[in-house]
């Protein structure tokens, strides 16, 4: 039965490829999935001048392509729940094990640190590891397996000059000037090494009593190749608990205990994160998501796609402030940890973008540069 389904999938993907390459008008989604009505309402609202792969806003075109691929699998009897990107994500995870070990061993050495200055230094390191973990993105590499197999700490000093905007201190003040009884949300991006750094930052916040709960918002369906799904999240915790190295097993057990005690929570059934809407539309389109984020003291948006949705995929002047570019989206304190992989960025000093373009006209596409940007509520 799966053989016939696979034939249908291959044929339908070929048809989709032809539709996109020949710039056919976007089609409405078939099926009974809970996000179908929302998607079709959006597609019907598009003007004819922006309702095909090459004419639409790039954010809409990309999201449409990945949602149509998912729709093809949803129409089958045996492959509805199949994650066609899972093997690449697992391979990337396994290729990063050495970096995981180095990271956990390093932070195990610092577990006795208690002073505010020591904790701030550790937070600063973790935020940077979290930022640069976002470089590993299978949608950018065309699905080619990319992993973190070197020493993550050795690169930090060399990468410091590639951070174009740095609001780490504002993030620290936001978190540390509370009684610790707060919620911190991660709107996740990539599985593998990046998710591991998300979990490590969450572990730090809980173990040092800087937060009471960490919530991880993940994608409901396979998305942009390497994005975290609920199955990826659970598999990661299980893989850590079963690791050969004791330090990883200990971490995996601790993280799983956080899940059992409610210190960690997986938000796994929200389709808004795989919708075509940008985040300035969230409060009107999906108020329940906006209200959920309002419960958090800080929301950390990870990666390039989240950044583009925060900014509306608008070609902003690079010197525009991050706060203005959010266009009123402010459910709570929020920040973005993002390596630059698309041609929009804000919050830069005057002349910085021009200088980078003179050195490399494609600097916005490489993931070599990053931003740590914060906006208070």
mmCIF file of C-alpha atoms in Angstrom:
data_model
loop_
_atom_site.group_PDB
_atom_site.id
_atom_site.type_symbol
_atom_site.label_atom_id
_atom_site.label_comp_id
_atom_site.label_asym_id
_atom_site.label_seq_id
_atom_site.Cartn_x
_atom_site.Cartn_y
_atom_site.Cartn_z
ATOM 1 C CA UNK A 1 0.000 0.000 0.000
ATOM 2 C CA UNK A 2 2.859 2.383 0.830
ATOM 3 C CA UNK A 3 4.384 1.662 -2.573
ATOM 4 C CA UNK A 4 1.303 3.022 -4.313
ATOM 5 C CA UNK A 5 1.222 6.004 -1.972
ATOM 6 C CA UNK A 6 4.872 6.730 -2.754
ATOM 7 C CA UNK A 7 4.120 6.694 -6.475
ATOM 8 C CA UNK A 8 1.297 9.166 -5.909
ATOM 9 C CA UNK A 9 3.539 11.385 -3.765
ATOM 10 C CA UNK A 10 6.295 11.463 -6.388
ATOM 11 C CA UNK A 11 3.798 12.279 -9.118
ATOM 12 C CA UNK A 12 2.134 15.029 -7.111
ATOM 13 C CA UNK A 13 5.447 16.605 -6.123
ATOM 14 C CA UNK A 14 6.365 16.696 -9.819
ATOM 15 C CA UNK A 15 3.062 18.446 -10.540
ATOM 16 C CA UNK A 16 3.700 20.938 -7.740
ATOM 17 C CA UNK A 17 7.186 21.635 -9.068
ATOM 18 C CA UNK A 18 5.715 22.331 -12.511
ATOM 19 C CA UNK A 19 3.071 24.665 -11.025
ATOM 20 C CA UNK A 20 5.704 26.661 -9.166
ATOM 21 C CA UNK A 21 8.210 26.811 -12.017
ATOM 22 C CA UNK A 22 5.560 27.975 -14.485
ATOM 23 C CA UNK A 23 4.166 30.519 -11.998
ATOM 24 C CA UNK A 24 0.649 29.088 -11.881
ATOM 25 C CA UNK A 25 -1.864 30.704 -9.528
ATOM 26 C CA UNK A 26 -1.764 29.335 -5.977
ATOM 27 C CA UNK A 27 -4.287 26.535 -5.414
ATOM 28 C CA UNK A 28 -6.516 26.173 -2.374
ATOM 29 C CA UNK A 29 -5.739 23.292 -0.017
ATOM 30 C CA UNK A 30 -7.844 20.130 -0.009
ATOM 31 C CA UNK A 31 -8.394 17.827 2.951
ATOM 32 C CA UNK A 32 -9.660 18.202 6.486
ATOM 33 C CA UNK A 33 -6.654 19.464 8.436
ATOM 34 C CA UNK A 34 -7.425 22.036 11.114
ATOM 35 C CA UNK A 35 -5.386 24.762 9.414
ATOM 36 C CA UNK A 36 -6.952 24.285 5.957
ATOM 37 C CA UNK A 37 -9.645 26.924 6.416
ATOM 38 C CA UNK A 38 -7.118 29.454 7.730
ATOM 39 C CA UNK A 39 -4.775 28.825 4.805
ATOM 40 C CA UNK A 40 -7.520 28.979 2.181
ATOM 41 C CA UNK A 41 -8.871 32.196 3.658
ATOM 42 C CA UNK A 42 -5.400 33.689 3.356
ATOM 43 C CA UNK A 43 -4.912 32.459 -0.226
ATOM 44 C CA UNK A 44 -8.294 33.849 -1.279
ATOM 45 C CA UNK A 45 -7.353 37.232 0.183
ATOM 46 C CA UNK A 46 -4.265 37.582 -2.027
ATOM 47 C CA UNK A 47 -4.594 39.939 -5.005
ATOM 48 C CA UNK A 48 -4.130 38.372 -8.438
ATOM 49 C CA UNK A 49 -0.910 40.333 -8.819
ATOM 50 C CA UNK A 50 0.611 38.523 -5.810
ATOM 51 C CA UNK A 51 -0.922 35.056 -6.046
ATOM 52 C CA UNK A 52 1.769 32.878 -7.643
ATOM 53 C CA UNK A 53 5.241 31.631 -6.750
ATOM 54 C CA UNK A 54 7.194 34.378 -8.525
ATOM 55 C CA UNK A 55 4.745 37.226 -7.901
ATOM 56 C CA UNK A 56 3.925 36.630 -4.228
ATOM 57 C CA UNK A 57 5.774 38.008 -1.236
ATOM 58 C CA UNK A 58 8.723 35.633 -0.796
ATOM 59 C CA UNK A 59 7.617 34.716 2.735
ATOM 60 C CA UNK A 60 4.197 33.672 1.415
ATOM 61 C CA UNK A 61 5.670 31.735 -1.515
ATOM 62 C CA UNK A 62 8.037 29.708 0.667
ATOM 63 C CA UNK A 63 5.407 28.888 3.280
ATOM 64 C CA UNK A 64 2.940 27.913 0.540
ATOM 65 C CA UNK A 65 5.440 25.497 -1.012
ATOM 66 C CA UNK A 66 6.138 23.676 2.269
ATOM 67 C CA UNK A 67 2.428 23.531 3.134
ATOM 68 C CA UNK A 68 1.567 22.101 -0.291
ATOM 69 C CA UNK A 69 4.221 19.402 0.126
ATOM 70 C CA UNK A 70 2.641 18.488 3.442
ATOM 71 C CA UNK A 71 -0.801 18.389 1.805
ATOM 72 C CA UNK A 72 0.482 15.808 -0.677
ATOM 73 C CA UNK A 73 1.424 13.445 2.154
ATOM 74 C CA UNK A 74 -1.817 14.158 4.030
ATOM 75 C CA UNK A 75 -3.785 12.789 1.080
ATOM 76 C CA UNK A 76 -2.189 9.325 1.421
ATOM 77 C CA UNK A 77 -3.431 6.426 3.530
ATOM 78 C CA UNK A 78 -0.049 5.305 4.911
ATOM 79 C CA UNK A 79 2.211 8.392 4.855
ATOM 80 C CA UNK A 80 0.059 10.994 6.601
ATOM 81 C CA UNK A 81 2.321 11.073 9.656
ATOM 82 C CA UNK A 82 5.613 10.556 7.824
ATOM 83 C CA UNK A 83 8.278 13.224 8.402
ATOM 84 C CA UNK A 84 10.163 13.304 5.107
ATOM 85 C CA UNK A 85 12.943 15.406 6.691
ATOM 86 C CA UNK A 86 13.445 13.277 9.819
ATOM 87 C CA UNK A 87 16.479 11.292 8.638
ATOM 88 C CA UNK A 88 18.409 14.459 7.771
ATOM 89 C CA UNK A 89 17.569 15.957 11.160
ATOM 90 C CA UNK A 90 18.649 12.824 13.026
ATOM 91 C CA UNK A 91 21.881 12.599 11.031
ATOM 92 C CA UNK A 92 22.650 16.237 11.859
ATOM 93 C CA UNK A 93 22.035 15.508 15.551
ATOM 94 C CA UNK A 94 24.352 12.495 15.550
ATOM 95 C CA UNK A 95 27.036 14.492 13.734
ATOM 96 C CA UNK A 96 26.993 17.075 16.532
ATOM 97 C CA UNK A 97 27.481 14.698 19.480
ATOM 98 C CA UNK A 98 31.093 15.719 20.091
ATOM 99 C CA UNK A 99 30.043 19.361 20.360
ATOM 100 C CA UNK A 100 27.241 18.357 22.749
ATOM 101 C CA UNK A 101 29.770 16.620 24.995
ATOM 102 C CA UNK A 102 32.130 19.599 25.043
ATOM 103 C CA UNK A 103 29.305 21.968 25.818
ATOM 104 C CA UNK A 104 27.890 19.907 28.697
ATOM 105 C CA UNK A 105 31.319 19.244 30.206
ATOM 106 C CA UNK A 106 32.171 22.943 30.082
ATOM 107 C CA UNK A 107 28.989 23.983 31.860
ATOM 108 C CA UNK A 108 29.231 21.159 34.388
ATOM 109 C CA UNK A 109 32.479 22.797 35.499
ATOM 110 C CA UNK A 110 30.600 26.020 36.238
ATOM 111 C CA UNK A 111 27.632 24.626 38.187
ATOM 112 C CA UNK A 112 28.997 26.090 41.428
ATOM 113 C CA UNK A 113 28.983 29.638 40.028
ATOM 114 C CA UNK A 114 26.607 31.735 42.100
ATOM 115 C CA UNK A 115 27.553 35.420 41.962
ATOM 116 C CA UNK A 116 25.549 37.746 39.746
ATOM 117 C CA UNK A 117 28.659 38.511 37.682
ATOM 118 C CA UNK A 118 29.433 34.812 37.165
ATOM 119 C CA UNK A 119 25.852 34.043 36.173
ATOM 120 C CA UNK A 120 25.783 36.969 33.757
ATOM 121 C CA UNK A 121 28.979 35.687 32.127
ATOM 122 C CA UNK A 122 27.508 32.207 31.708
ATOM 123 C CA UNK A 123 24.288 33.670 30.319
ATOM 124 C CA UNK A 124 26.295 35.702 27.813
ATOM 125 C CA UNK A 125 28.128 32.577 26.620
ATOM 126 C CA UNK A 126 24.929 30.557 26.337
ATOM 127 C CA UNK A 127 23.155 33.270 24.351
ATOM 128 C CA UNK A 128 26.058 33.345 21.901
ATOM 129 C CA UNK A 129 26.108 29.568 21.567
ATOM 130 C CA UNK A 130 22.361 29.773 21.012
ATOM 131 C CA UNK A 131 22.791 32.451 18.349
ATOM 132 C CA UNK A 132 25.496 30.654 16.387
ATOM 133 C CA UNK A 133 23.659 27.359 16.659
ATOM 134 C CA UNK A 134 21.199 28.965 14.254
ATOM 135 C CA UNK A 135 23.789 28.832 11.454
ATOM 136 C CA UNK A 136 23.069 25.124 11.019
ATOM 137 C CA UNK A 137 20.023 25.144 8.761
ATOM 138 C CA UNK A 138 19.180 22.333 6.325
ATOM 139 C CA UNK A 139 16.841 24.541 4.271
ATOM 140 C CA UNK A 140 19.801 26.813 3.467
ATOM 141 C CA UNK A 141 22.132 23.909 2.685
ATOM 142 C CA UNK A 142 19.579 22.361 0.324
ATOM 143 C CA UNK A 143 19.089 19.442 2.702
ATOM 144 C CA UNK A 144 22.792 18.596 2.794
ATOM 145 C CA UNK A 145 23.684 17.340 6.263
ATOM 146 C CA UNK A 146 25.242 20.110 8.320
ATOM 147 C CA UNK A 147 26.423 19.508 11.868
ATOM 148 C CA UNK A 148 28.465 21.145 14.607
ATOM 149 C CA UNK A 149 31.484 18.857 14.947
ATOM 150 C CA UNK A 150 34.078 21.282 16.318
ATOM 151 C CA UNK A 151 34.573 22.925 19.710
ATOM 152 C CA UNK A 152 31.683 25.411 20.061
ATOM 153 C CA UNK A 153 33.580 27.484 22.633
ATOM 154 C CA UNK A 154 36.737 27.873 20.570
ATOM 155 C CA UNK A 155 34.844 29.765 17.875
ATOM 156 C CA UNK A 156 33.054 32.259 20.140
ATOM 157 C CA UNK A 157 35.883 34.795 20.391
ATOM 158 C CA UNK A 158 36.449 34.740 16.629
ATOM 159 C CA UNK A 159 32.731 35.225 15.953
ATOM 160 C CA UNK A 160 32.322 38.224 18.264
ATOM 161 C CA UNK A 161 33.001 40.692 15.445
ATOM 162 C CA UNK A 162 30.254 39.117 13.349
ATOM 163 C CA UNK A 163 27.508 40.099 15.807
ATOM 164 C CA UNK A 164 25.957 43.177 14.190
ATOM 165 C CA UNK A 165 23.587 44.093 17.039
ATOM 166 C CA UNK A 166 24.001 42.910 20.611
ATOM 167 C CA UNK A 167 21.284 43.369 23.235
ATOM 168 C CA UNK A 168 22.514 40.563 25.500
ATOM 169 C CA UNK A 169 22.752 42.915 28.472
ATOM 170 C CA UNK A 170 19.127 43.998 28.026
ATOM 171 C CA UNK A 171 18.071 40.336 27.889
ATOM 172 C CA UNK A 172 19.985 39.659 31.102
ATOM 173 C CA UNK A 173 18.436 42.628 32.892
ATOM 174 C CA UNK A 174 14.981 41.521 31.757
ATOM 175 C CA UNK A 175 15.450 38.043 33.237
ATOM 176 C CA UNK A 176 17.646 38.698 36.260
ATOM 177 C CA UNK A 177 15.694 41.611 37.761
ATOM 178 C CA UNK A 178 12.750 39.372 38.727
ATOM 179 C CA UNK A 179 12.098 36.959 41.587
ATOM 180 C CA UNK A 180 12.555 34.018 39.200
ATOM 181 C CA UNK A 181 8.867 33.128 39.158
ATOM 182 C CA UNK A 182 8.567 33.808 35.434
ATOM 183 C CA UNK A 183 7.853 31.994 32.180
ATOM 184 C CA UNK A 184 10.348 32.177 29.311
ATOM 185 C CA UNK A 185 9.204 31.040 25.862
ATOM 186 C CA UNK A 186 11.302 29.777 22.960
ATOM 187 C CA UNK A 187 9.731 29.967 19.511
ATOM 188 C CA UNK A 188 12.015 27.293 18.116
ATOM 189 C CA UNK A 189 13.736 27.023 14.770
ATOM 190 C CA UNK A 190 16.061 24.130 13.911
ATOM 191 C CA UNK A 191 16.324 20.639 15.365
ATOM 192 C CA UNK A 192 19.728 19.122 16.140
ATOM 193 C CA UNK A 193 22.481 21.345 17.490
ATOM 194 C CA UNK A 194 20.341 24.479 17.702
ATOM 195 C CA UNK A 195 17.603 22.754 19.712
ATOM 196 C CA UNK A 196 20.327 21.366 21.982
ATOM 197 C CA UNK A 197 21.540 24.899 22.726
ATOM 198 C CA UNK A 198 17.918 25.965 23.370
ATOM 199 C CA UNK A 199 17.598 23.152 25.909
ATOM 200 C CA UNK A 200 20.903 24.100 27.544
ATOM 201 C CA UNK A 201 19.817 27.724 27.927
ATOM 202 C CA UNK A 202 16.517 26.520 29.363
ATOM 203 C CA UNK A 203 18.390 24.242 31.771
ATOM 204 C CA UNK A 204 20.520 27.182 32.908
ATOM 205 C CA UNK A 205 17.479 29.383 33.568
ATOM 206 C CA UNK A 206 15.677 26.690 35.584
ATOM 207 C CA UNK A 207 18.699 25.363 37.501
ATOM 208 C CA UNK A 208 19.798 28.873 38.530
ATOM 209 C CA UNK A 209 16.251 29.824 39.598
ATOM 210 C CA UNK A 210 16.054 32.558 36.974
ATOM 211 C CA UNK A 211 12.791 31.135 35.584
ATOM 212 C CA UNK A 212 10.063 28.803 36.845
ATOM 213 C CA UNK A 213 8.902 27.458 33.472
ATOM 214 C CA UNK A 214 10.313 27.246 29.948
ATOM 215 C CA UNK A 215 7.861 26.714 27.086
ATOM 216 C CA UNK A 216 9.024 25.470 23.694
ATOM 217 C CA UNK A 217 6.817 26.334 20.703
ATOM 218 C CA UNK A 218 7.494 23.961 17.798
ATOM 219 C CA UNK A 219 6.076 23.314 14.324
ATOM 220 C CA UNK A 220 3.113 20.978 13.924
ATOM 221 C CA UNK A 221 4.320 19.642 10.556
ATOM 222 C CA UNK A 222 7.664 19.136 8.735
ATOM 223 C CA UNK A 223 8.749 22.685 7.888
ATOM 224 C CA UNK A 224 11.708 24.318 6.129
ATOM 225 C CA UNK A 225 13.570 20.972 6.293
ATOM 226 C CA UNK A 226 15.179 21.242 9.732
ATOM 227 C CA UNK A 227 12.547 22.944 11.905
ATOM 228 C CA UNK A 228 11.680 21.256 15.202
ATOM 229 C CA UNK A 229 8.509 19.146 15.338
ATOM 230 C CA UNK A 230 7.047 17.551 18.496
ATOM 231 C CA UNK A 231 8.562 14.211 17.500
ATOM 232 C CA UNK A 232 11.999 15.822 17.033
ATOM 233 C CA UNK A 233 11.770 17.361 20.502
ATOM 234 C CA UNK A 234 10.830 14.109 22.232
ATOM 235 C CA UNK A 235 13.352 12.103 20.217
ATOM 236 C CA UNK A 236 16.119 14.521 21.244
ATOM 237 C CA UNK A 237 15.393 14.053 24.957
ATOM 238 C CA UNK A 238 15.262 10.265 24.525
ATOM 239 C CA UNK A 239 18.504 10.232 22.517
ATOM 240 C CA UNK A 240 20.298 12.221 25.217
ATOM 241 C CA UNK A 241 19.069 9.846 27.941
ATOM 242 C CA UNK A 242 20.425 6.889 25.930
ATOM 243 C CA UNK A 243 23.759 8.500 24.990
ATOM 244 C CA UNK A 244 27.008 6.606 25.584
ATOM 245 C CA UNK A 245 28.569 9.595 27.358
ATOM 246 C CA UNK A 246 27.476 9.938 30.975
ATOM 247 C CA UNK A 247 27.348 13.740 30.918
ATOM 248 C CA UNK A 248 24.808 13.628 28.082
ATOM 249 C CA UNK A 249 22.757 10.948 29.854
ATOM 250 C CA UNK A 250 22.681 13.072 32.998
ATOM 251 C CA UNK A 251 21.548 16.098 30.996
ATOM 252 C CA UNK A 252 18.890 14.043 29.215
ATOM 253 C CA UNK A 253 17.545 12.766 32.533
ATOM 254 C CA UNK A 254 17.487 16.273 33.992
ATOM 255 C CA UNK A 255 15.650 17.691 30.966
ATOM 256 C CA UNK A 256 13.126 14.840 31.021
ATOM 257 C CA UNK A 257 12.552 15.496 34.711
ATOM 258 C CA UNK A 258 11.823 19.135 33.868
ATOM 259 C CA UNK A 259 9.137 17.901 31.476
ATOM 260 C CA UNK A 260 7.614 15.664 34.167
ATOM 261 C CA UNK A 261 7.606 18.388 36.825
ATOM 262 C CA UNK A 262 6.265 21.121 34.539
ATOM 263 C CA UNK A 263 9.427 23.232 34.476
ATOM 264 C CA UNK A 264 9.592 22.510 30.724
ATOM 265 C CA UNK A 265 6.492 22.466 28.535
ATOM 266 C CA UNK A 266 6.179 21.498 24.880
ATOM 267 C CA UNK A 267 3.590 23.522 22.942
ATOM 268 C CA UNK A 268 2.990 21.183 20.040
ATOM 269 C CA UNK A 269 -0.419 21.751 18.471
ATOM 270 C CA UNK A 270 -0.342 25.368 17.296
ATOM 271 C CA UNK A 271 -0.674 25.749 13.516
ATOM 272 C CA UNK A 272 -0.034 29.495 13.557
ATOM 273 C CA UNK A 273 3.735 28.873 13.382
ATOM 274 C CA UNK A 274 3.253 27.159 9.999
ATOM 275 C CA UNK A 275 0.820 29.729 8.662
ATOM 276 C CA UNK A 276 1.744 32.420 6.096
ATOM 277 C CA UNK A 277 0.922 35.302 8.453
ATOM 278 C CA UNK A 278 3.535 37.640 9.873
ATOM 279 C CA UNK A 279 3.514 38.336 13.587
ATOM 280 C CA UNK A 280 2.013 41.820 13.408
ATOM 281 C CA UNK A 281 -1.180 39.995 12.331
ATOM 282 C CA UNK A 282 -1.115 37.502 15.213
ATOM 283 C CA UNK A 283 -3.357 39.396 17.634
ATOM 284 C CA UNK A 284 -6.156 39.723 15.065
ATOM 285 C CA UNK A 285 -5.732 36.411 13.216
ATOM 286 C CA UNK A 286 -4.967 34.115 16.180
ATOM 287 C CA UNK A 287 -5.571 36.000 19.444
ATOM 288 C CA UNK A 288 -5.176 32.799 21.497
ATOM 289 C CA UNK A 289 -1.493 32.586 20.501
ATOM 290 C CA UNK A 290 -0.936 36.255 21.280
ATOM 291 C CA UNK A 291 -2.581 35.823 24.685
ATOM 292 C CA UNK A 292 -0.420 32.778 25.387
ATOM 293 C CA UNK A 293 2.750 34.757 24.670
ATOM 294 C CA UNK A 294 1.503 37.486 27.008
ATOM 295 C CA UNK A 295 1.821 34.993 29.870
ATOM 296 C CA UNK A 296 5.600 34.882 29.364
ATOM 297 C CA UNK A 297 8.022 37.429 30.798
ATOM 298 C CA UNK A 298 10.305 36.961 27.773
ATOM 299 C CA UNK A 299 9.816 35.335 24.364
ATOM 300 C CA UNK A 300 12.943 34.302 22.461
ATOM 301 C CA UNK A 301 12.331 34.056 18.707
ATOM 302 C CA UNK A 302 14.885 31.818 17.056
ATOM 303 C CA UNK A 303 16.193 32.005 13.531
ATOM 304 C CA UNK A 304 15.736 33.600 10.160
ATOM 305 C CA UNK A 305 12.111 32.718 9.372
ATOM 306 C CA UNK A 306 10.904 34.004 12.745
ATOM 307 C CA UNK A 307 12.878 37.209 12.150
ATOM 308 C CA UNK A 308 11.280 37.663 8.745
ATOM 309 C CA UNK A 309 7.827 37.148 10.274
ATOM 310 C CA UNK A 310 8.628 39.639 13.037
ATOM 311 C CA UNK A 311 9.591 42.232 10.409
ATOM 312 C CA UNK A 312 6.887 41.270 7.886
ATOM 313 C CA UNK A 313 9.465 40.374 5.203
ATOM 314 C CA UNK A 314 9.609 44.112 4.486
ATOM 315 C CA UNK A 315 12.694 45.690 2.933
ATOM 316 C CA UNK A 316 13.446 47.955 5.889
ATOM 317 C CA UNK A 317 16.257 50.466 5.984
ATOM 318 C CA UNK A 318 19.019 48.650 7.850
ATOM 319 C CA UNK A 319 19.255 51.530 10.358
ATOM 320 C CA UNK A 320 15.571 51.272 11.330
ATOM 321 C CA UNK A 321 15.138 50.309 14.975
ATOM 322 C CA UNK A 322 14.097 46.765 15.837
ATOM 323 C CA UNK A 323 11.226 48.108 17.967
ATOM 324 C CA UNK A 324 9.748 50.164 15.106
ATOM 325 C CA UNK A 325 10.092 47.286 12.652
ATOM 326 C CA UNK A 326 7.890 45.120 14.889
ATOM 327 C CA UNK A 327 4.950 47.389 13.898
ATOM 328 C CA UNK A 328 3.197 47.143 17.244
ATOM 329 C CA UNK A 329 3.770 43.438 17.869
ATOM 330 C CA UNK A 330 4.619 43.493 21.564
ATOM 331 C CA UNK A 331 2.815 40.780 23.550
ATOM 332 C CA UNK A 332 5.609 40.901 26.137
ATOM 333 C CA UNK A 333 9.363 41.456 26.312
ATOM 334 C CA UNK A 334 10.835 39.766 23.265
ATOM 335 C CA UNK A 335 14.134 39.146 21.572
ATOM 336 C CA UNK A 336 15.429 37.610 18.373
ATOM 337 C CA UNK A 337 18.511 35.410 18.053
ATOM 338 C CA UNK A 338 19.128 35.170 14.327
ATOM 339 C CA UNK A 339 21.945 34.530 11.900
ATOM 340 C CA UNK A 340 21.339 36.533 8.734
ATOM 341 C CA UNK A 341 20.255 34.297 5.826
ATOM 342 C CA UNK A 342 17.810 36.598 4.015
ATOM 343 C CA UNK A 343 18.179 40.122 2.684
ATOM 344 C CA UNK A 344 16.525 42.055 5.476
ATOM 345 C CA UNK A 345 17.963 43.274 8.747
ATOM 346 C CA UNK A 346 17.395 46.264 11.030
ATOM 347 C CA UNK A 347 19.107 47.892 13.972
ATOM 348 C CA UNK A 348 22.501 48.409 12.323
ATOM 349 C CA UNK A 349 24.748 51.420 12.749
ATOM 350 C CA UNK A 350 24.742 53.840 9.823
ATOM 351 C CA UNK A 351 27.168 52.715 7.125
ATOM 352 C CA UNK A 352 27.592 49.191 8.502
ATOM 353 C CA UNK A 353 25.478 47.459 5.846
ATOM 354 C CA UNK A 354 27.168 49.418 3.052
ATOM 355 C CA UNK A 355 30.589 48.422 4.361
ATOM 356 C CA UNK A 356 29.627 44.752 4.507
ATOM 357 C CA UNK A 357 28.141 44.882 1.002
ATOM 358 C CA UNK A 358 31.373 46.366 -0.335
ATOM 359 C CA UNK A 359 33.252 43.373 1.091
ATOM 360 C CA UNK A 360 30.699 40.756 0.040
ATOM 361 C CA UNK A 361 27.514 41.626 -1.907
ATOM 362 C CA UNK A 362 25.894 38.397 -0.648
ATOM 363 C CA UNK A 363 26.713 38.807 3.046
ATOM 364 C CA UNK A 364 23.016 38.642 3.972
ATOM 365 C CA UNK A 365 22.683 35.120 2.550
ATOM 366 C CA UNK A 366 25.586 33.325 4.221
ATOM 367 C CA UNK A 367 24.598 32.988 7.869
ATOM 368 C CA UNK A 368 28.021 34.369 8.818
ATOM 369 C CA UNK A 369 26.566 37.374 10.648
ATOM 370 C CA UNK A 370 24.161 37.441 13.560
ATOM 371 C CA UNK A 371 21.932 39.738 15.606
ATOM 372 C CA UNK A 372 20.814 39.603 19.238
ATOM 373 C CA UNK A 373 17.961 42.111 19.376
ATOM 374 C CA UNK A 374 15.647 42.907 22.289
ATOM 375 C CA UNK A 375 12.426 44.917 22.559
ATOM 376 C CA UNK A 376 10.824 45.645 25.935
ATOM 377 C CA UNK A 377 7.084 45.342 26.380
#
